[in-house]
PDB file of C-alpha atoms in Angstrom:
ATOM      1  CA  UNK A   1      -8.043   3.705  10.832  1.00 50.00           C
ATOM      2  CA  UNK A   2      -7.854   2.478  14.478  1.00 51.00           C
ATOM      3  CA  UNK A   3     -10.170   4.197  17.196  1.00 55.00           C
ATOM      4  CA  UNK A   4      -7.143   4.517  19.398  1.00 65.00           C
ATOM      5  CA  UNK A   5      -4.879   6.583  16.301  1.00 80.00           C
ATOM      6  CA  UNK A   6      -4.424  10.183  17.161  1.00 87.00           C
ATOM      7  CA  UNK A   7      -4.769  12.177  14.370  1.00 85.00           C
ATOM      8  CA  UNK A   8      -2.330  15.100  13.916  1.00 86.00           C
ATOM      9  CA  UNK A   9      -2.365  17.921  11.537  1.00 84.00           C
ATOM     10  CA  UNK A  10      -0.718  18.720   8.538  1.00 82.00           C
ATOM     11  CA  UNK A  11      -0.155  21.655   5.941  1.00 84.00           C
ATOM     12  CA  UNK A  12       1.014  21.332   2.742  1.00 85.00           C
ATOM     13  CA  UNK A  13       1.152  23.877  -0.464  1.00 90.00           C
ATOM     14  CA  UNK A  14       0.064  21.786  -3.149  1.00 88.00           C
ATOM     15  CA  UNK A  15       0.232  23.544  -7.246  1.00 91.00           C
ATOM     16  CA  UNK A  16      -3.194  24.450  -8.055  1.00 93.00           C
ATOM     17  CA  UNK A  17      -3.283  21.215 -10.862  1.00 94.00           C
ATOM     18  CA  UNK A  18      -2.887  19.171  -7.836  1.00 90.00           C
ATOM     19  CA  UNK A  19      -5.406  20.375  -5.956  1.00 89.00           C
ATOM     20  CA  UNK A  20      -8.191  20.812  -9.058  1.00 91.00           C
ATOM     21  CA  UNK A  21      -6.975  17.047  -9.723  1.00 91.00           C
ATOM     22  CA  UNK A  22      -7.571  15.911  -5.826  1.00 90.00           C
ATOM     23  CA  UNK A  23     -10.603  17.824  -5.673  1.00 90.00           C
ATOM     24  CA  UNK A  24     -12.186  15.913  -8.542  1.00 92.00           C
ATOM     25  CA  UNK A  25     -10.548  12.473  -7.375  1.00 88.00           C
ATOM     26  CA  UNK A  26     -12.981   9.924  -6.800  1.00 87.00           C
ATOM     27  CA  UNK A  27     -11.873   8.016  -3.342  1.00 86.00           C
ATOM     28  CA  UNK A  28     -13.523   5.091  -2.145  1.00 82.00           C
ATOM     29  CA  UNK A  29     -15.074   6.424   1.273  1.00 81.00           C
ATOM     30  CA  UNK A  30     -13.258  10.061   1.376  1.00 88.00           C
ATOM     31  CA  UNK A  31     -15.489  12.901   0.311  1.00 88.00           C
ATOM     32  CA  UNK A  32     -13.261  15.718   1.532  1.00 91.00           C
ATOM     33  CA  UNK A  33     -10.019  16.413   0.873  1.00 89.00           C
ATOM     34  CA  UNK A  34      -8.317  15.360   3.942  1.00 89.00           C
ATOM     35  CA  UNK A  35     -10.329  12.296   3.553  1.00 89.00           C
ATOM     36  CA  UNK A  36      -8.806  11.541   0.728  1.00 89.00           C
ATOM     37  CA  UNK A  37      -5.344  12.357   1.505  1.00 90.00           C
ATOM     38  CA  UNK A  38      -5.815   9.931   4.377  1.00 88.00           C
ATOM     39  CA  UNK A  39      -7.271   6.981   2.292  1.00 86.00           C
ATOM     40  CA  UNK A  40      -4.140   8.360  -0.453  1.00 88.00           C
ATOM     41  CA  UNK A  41      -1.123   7.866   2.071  1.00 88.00           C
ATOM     42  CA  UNK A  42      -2.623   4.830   3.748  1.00 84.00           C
ATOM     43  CA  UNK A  43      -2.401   3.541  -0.388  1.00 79.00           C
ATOM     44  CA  UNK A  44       1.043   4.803  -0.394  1.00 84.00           C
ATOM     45  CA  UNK A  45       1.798   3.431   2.938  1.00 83.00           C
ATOM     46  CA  UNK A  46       0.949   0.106   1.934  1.00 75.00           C
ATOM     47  CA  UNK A  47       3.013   0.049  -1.627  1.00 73.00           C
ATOM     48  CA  UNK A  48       6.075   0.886   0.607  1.00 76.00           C
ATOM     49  CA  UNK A  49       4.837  -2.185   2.874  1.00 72.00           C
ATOM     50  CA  UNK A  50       4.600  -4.090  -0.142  1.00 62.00           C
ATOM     51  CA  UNK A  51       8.407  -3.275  -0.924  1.00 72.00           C
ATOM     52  CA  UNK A  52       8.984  -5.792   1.697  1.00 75.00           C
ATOM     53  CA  UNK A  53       6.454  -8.259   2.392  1.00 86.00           C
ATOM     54  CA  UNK A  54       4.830 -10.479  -0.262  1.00 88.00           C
ATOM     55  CA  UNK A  55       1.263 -10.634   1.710  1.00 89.00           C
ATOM     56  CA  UNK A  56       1.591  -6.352   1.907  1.00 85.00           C
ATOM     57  CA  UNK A  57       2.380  -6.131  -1.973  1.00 87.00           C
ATOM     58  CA  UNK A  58      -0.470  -8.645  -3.006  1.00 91.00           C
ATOM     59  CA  UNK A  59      -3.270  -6.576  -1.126  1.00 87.00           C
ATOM     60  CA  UNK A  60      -1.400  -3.538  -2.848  1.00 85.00           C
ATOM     61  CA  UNK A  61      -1.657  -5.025  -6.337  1.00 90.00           C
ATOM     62  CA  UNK A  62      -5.662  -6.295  -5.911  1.00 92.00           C
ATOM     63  CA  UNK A  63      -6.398  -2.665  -4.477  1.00 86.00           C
ATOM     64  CA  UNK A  64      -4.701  -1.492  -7.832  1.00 88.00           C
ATOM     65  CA  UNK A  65      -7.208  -3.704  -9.733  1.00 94.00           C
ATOM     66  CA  UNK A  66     -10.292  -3.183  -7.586  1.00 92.00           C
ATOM     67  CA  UNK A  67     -11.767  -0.788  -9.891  1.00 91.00           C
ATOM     68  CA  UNK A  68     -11.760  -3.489 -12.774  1.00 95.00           C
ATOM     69  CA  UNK A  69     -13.016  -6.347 -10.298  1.00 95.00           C
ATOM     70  CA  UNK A  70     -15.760  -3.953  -9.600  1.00 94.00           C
ATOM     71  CA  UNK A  71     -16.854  -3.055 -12.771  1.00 95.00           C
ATOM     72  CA  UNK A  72     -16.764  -7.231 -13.999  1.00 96.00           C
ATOM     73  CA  UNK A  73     -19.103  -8.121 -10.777  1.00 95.00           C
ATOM     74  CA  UNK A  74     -21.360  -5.305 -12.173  1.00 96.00           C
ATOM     75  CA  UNK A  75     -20.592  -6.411 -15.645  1.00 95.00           C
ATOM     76  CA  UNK A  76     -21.753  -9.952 -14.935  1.00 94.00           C
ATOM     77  CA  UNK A  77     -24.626  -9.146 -12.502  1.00 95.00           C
ATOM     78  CA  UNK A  78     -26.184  -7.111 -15.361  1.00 96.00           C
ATOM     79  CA  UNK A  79     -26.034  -9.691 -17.725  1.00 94.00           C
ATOM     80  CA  UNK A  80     -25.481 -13.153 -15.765  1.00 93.00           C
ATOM     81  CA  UNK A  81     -22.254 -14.157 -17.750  1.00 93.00           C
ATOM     82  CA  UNK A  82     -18.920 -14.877 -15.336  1.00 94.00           C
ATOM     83  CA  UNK A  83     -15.381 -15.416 -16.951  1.00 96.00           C
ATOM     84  CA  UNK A  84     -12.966 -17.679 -14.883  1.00 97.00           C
ATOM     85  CA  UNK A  85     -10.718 -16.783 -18.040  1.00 97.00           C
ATOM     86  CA  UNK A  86     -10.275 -12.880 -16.676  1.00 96.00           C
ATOM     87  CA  UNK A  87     -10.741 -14.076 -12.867  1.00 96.00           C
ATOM     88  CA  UNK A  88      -7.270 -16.070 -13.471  1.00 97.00           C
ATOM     89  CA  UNK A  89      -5.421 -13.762 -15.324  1.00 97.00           C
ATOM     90  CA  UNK A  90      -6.398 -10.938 -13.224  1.00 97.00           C
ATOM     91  CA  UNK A  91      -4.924 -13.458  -9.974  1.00 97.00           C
ATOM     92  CA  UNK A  92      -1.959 -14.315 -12.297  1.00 97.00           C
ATOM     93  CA  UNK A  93      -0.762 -10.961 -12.620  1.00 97.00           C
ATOM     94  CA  UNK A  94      -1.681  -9.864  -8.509  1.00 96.00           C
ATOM     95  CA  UNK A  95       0.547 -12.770  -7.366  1.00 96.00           C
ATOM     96  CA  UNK A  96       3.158 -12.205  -9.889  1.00 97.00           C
ATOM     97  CA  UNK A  97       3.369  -8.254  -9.426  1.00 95.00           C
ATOM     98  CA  UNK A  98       3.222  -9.057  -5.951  1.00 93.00           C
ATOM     99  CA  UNK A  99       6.124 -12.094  -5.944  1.00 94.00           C
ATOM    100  CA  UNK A 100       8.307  -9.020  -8.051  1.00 94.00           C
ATOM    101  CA  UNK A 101       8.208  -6.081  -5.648  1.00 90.00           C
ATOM    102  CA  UNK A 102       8.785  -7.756  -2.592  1.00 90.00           C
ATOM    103  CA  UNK A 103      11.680  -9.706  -4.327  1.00 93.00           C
ATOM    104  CA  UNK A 104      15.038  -8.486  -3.234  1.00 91.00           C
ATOM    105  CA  UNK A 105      16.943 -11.734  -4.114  1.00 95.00           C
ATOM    106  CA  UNK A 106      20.705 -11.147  -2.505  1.00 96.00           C
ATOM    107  CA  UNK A 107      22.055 -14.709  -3.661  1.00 97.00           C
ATOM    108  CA  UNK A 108      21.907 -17.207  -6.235  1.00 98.00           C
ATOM    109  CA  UNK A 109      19.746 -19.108  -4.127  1.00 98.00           C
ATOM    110  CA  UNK A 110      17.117 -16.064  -2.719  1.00 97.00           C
ATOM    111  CA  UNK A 111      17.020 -15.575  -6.979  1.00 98.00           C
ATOM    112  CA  UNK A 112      17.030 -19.317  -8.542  1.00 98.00           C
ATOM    113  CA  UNK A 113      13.597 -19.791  -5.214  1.00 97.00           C
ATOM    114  CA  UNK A 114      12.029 -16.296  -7.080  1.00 97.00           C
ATOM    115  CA  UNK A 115      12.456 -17.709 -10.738  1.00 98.00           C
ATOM    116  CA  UNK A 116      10.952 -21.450  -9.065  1.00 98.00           C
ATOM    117  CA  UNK A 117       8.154 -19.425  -7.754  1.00 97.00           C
ATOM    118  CA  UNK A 118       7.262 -17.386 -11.233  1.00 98.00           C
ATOM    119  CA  UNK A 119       7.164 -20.355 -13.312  1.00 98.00           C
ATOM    120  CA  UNK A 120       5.470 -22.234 -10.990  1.00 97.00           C
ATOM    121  CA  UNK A 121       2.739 -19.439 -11.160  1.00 97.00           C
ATOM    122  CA  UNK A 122       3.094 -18.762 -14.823  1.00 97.00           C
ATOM    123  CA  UNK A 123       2.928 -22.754 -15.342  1.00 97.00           C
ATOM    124  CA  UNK A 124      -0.473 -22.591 -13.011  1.00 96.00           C
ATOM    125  CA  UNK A 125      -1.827 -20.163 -15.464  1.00 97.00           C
ATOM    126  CA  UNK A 126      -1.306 -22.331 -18.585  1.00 96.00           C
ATOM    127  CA  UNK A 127      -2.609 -25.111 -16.964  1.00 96.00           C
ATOM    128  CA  UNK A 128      -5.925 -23.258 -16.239  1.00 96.00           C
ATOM    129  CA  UNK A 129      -5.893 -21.521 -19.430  1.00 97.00           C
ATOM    130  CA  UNK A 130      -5.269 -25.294 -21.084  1.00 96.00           C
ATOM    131  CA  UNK A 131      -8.584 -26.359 -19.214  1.00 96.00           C
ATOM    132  CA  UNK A 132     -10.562 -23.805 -20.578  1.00 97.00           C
ATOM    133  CA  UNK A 133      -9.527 -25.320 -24.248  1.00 96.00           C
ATOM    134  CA  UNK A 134     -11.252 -28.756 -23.084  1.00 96.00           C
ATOM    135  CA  UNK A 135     -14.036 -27.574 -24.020  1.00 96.00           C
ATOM    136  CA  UNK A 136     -15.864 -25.972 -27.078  1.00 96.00           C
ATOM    137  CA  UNK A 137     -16.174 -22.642 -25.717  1.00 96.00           C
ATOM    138  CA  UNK A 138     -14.225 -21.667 -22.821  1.00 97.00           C
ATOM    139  CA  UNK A 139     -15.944 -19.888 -19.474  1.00 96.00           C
ATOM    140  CA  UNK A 140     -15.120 -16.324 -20.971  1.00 96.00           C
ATOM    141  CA  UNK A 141     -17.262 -12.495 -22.257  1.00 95.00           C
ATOM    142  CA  UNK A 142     -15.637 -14.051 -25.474  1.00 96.00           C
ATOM    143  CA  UNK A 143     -16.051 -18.400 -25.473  1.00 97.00           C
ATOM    144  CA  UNK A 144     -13.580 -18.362 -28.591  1.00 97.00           C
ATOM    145  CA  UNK A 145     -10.709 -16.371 -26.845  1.00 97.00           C
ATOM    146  CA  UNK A 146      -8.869 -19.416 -25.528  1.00 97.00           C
ATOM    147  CA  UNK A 147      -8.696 -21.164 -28.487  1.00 97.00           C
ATOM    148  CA  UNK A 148      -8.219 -18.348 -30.776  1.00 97.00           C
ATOM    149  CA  UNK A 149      -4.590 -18.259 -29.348  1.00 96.00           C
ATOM    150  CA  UNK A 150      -4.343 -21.736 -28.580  1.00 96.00           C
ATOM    151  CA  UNK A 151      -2.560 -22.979 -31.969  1.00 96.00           C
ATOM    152  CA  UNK A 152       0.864 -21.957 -31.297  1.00 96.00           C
ATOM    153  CA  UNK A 153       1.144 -22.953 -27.592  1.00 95.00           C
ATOM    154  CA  UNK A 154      -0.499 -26.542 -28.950  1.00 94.00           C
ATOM    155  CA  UNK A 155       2.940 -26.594 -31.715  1.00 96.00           C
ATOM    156  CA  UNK A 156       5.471 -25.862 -29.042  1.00 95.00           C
ATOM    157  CA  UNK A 157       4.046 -28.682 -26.792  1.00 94.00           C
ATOM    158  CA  UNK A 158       4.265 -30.888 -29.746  1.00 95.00           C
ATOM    159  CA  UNK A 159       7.371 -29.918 -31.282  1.00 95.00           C
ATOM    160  CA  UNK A 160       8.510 -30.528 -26.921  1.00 94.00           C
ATOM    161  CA  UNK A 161       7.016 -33.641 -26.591  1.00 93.00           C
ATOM    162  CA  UNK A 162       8.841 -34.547 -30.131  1.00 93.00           C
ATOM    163  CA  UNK A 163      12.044 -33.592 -28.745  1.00 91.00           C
ATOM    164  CA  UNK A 164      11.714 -35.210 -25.185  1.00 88.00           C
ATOM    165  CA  UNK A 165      10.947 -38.655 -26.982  1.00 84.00           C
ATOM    166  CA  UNK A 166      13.607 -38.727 -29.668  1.00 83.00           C
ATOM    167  CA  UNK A 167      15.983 -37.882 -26.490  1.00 84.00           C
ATOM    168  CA  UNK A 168      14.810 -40.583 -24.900  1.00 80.00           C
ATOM    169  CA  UNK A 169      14.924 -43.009 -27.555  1.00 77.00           C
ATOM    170  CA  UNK A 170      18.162 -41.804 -28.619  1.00 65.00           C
TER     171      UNK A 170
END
């Protein structure tokens, strides 16, 4: 919150679940109850934001995921092991929630640019994921995870490249 935001009351008669549940809530830097509520509608604030602006919704999403982010940078300070495998996939899935609700495509155009922008982020991740297989064991809490489910992307690619070459030849 700015220095220079005035601060103005409210009341509100919550049921008693609510409040038990609020009371027990565990909000990054709110201990009280109107501290919470504050950090709470700022949260809420910010999905709405995110409704309409891609930048708003992407800081929305990783805020939704900061509680797994946090526990992996305490995960691998405590025992010195990083995984680029969950780093991607966990800034796959901000970027795509994030391209989704601030999409309101009102043409054919506004939806063919959100479909271009998916698969080129969806594509991004297989690439990366790919790179990981490179190697014996991939940078990941479990070094066998990429290729465990690498066999049936590997056959599509083939059974694609197969296809794209008797085209071409034919």
């Amino acid at each position: 919150m700015s220095t220079s935001t005035s601060m103005e009351p409210l009341s509100a008669r919550i049921p008693s679940d609510l409040y038990l549940w609020l009371a027990q809530l565990q909000v990054d830097g709110a201990t009280t109850n109107s501290d919470k509520l504050r950090v709470l509608l700022g949260q809420l604030k910010r999905q709405h934001d995110g409704a309409f602006d891609h930048v708003a919704a992407l800081s929305w999403c990783r805020d939704l995921v900061a509680r797994l982010r946090d526990s992996l940078a305490r995960l691998e300070l405590a025992e010195g092991r990083h995984s680029e495998v969950l780093q991607q996939l966990l800034d796959h899935s901000c970027h795509t929630m994030a391209l989704l609700i601030s999409a309101q495509p009102d043409s054919s155009a506004a939806a063919a640019q959100l479909e271009n922008a998916l698969l080129r982020r969806s594509f991004a991740l297989t690439e990366s994921l790919l790179r990981q297989a490179t190697t014996a064991e991939a940078s990941a809490f479990d070094p066998q995870v990429v290729h465990k489910h690498l066999p049936t992307t590997l056959q599509l690619a083939q059974a694609i490249t197969l296809l794209k070459g008797a085209q071409h030849h034919g």
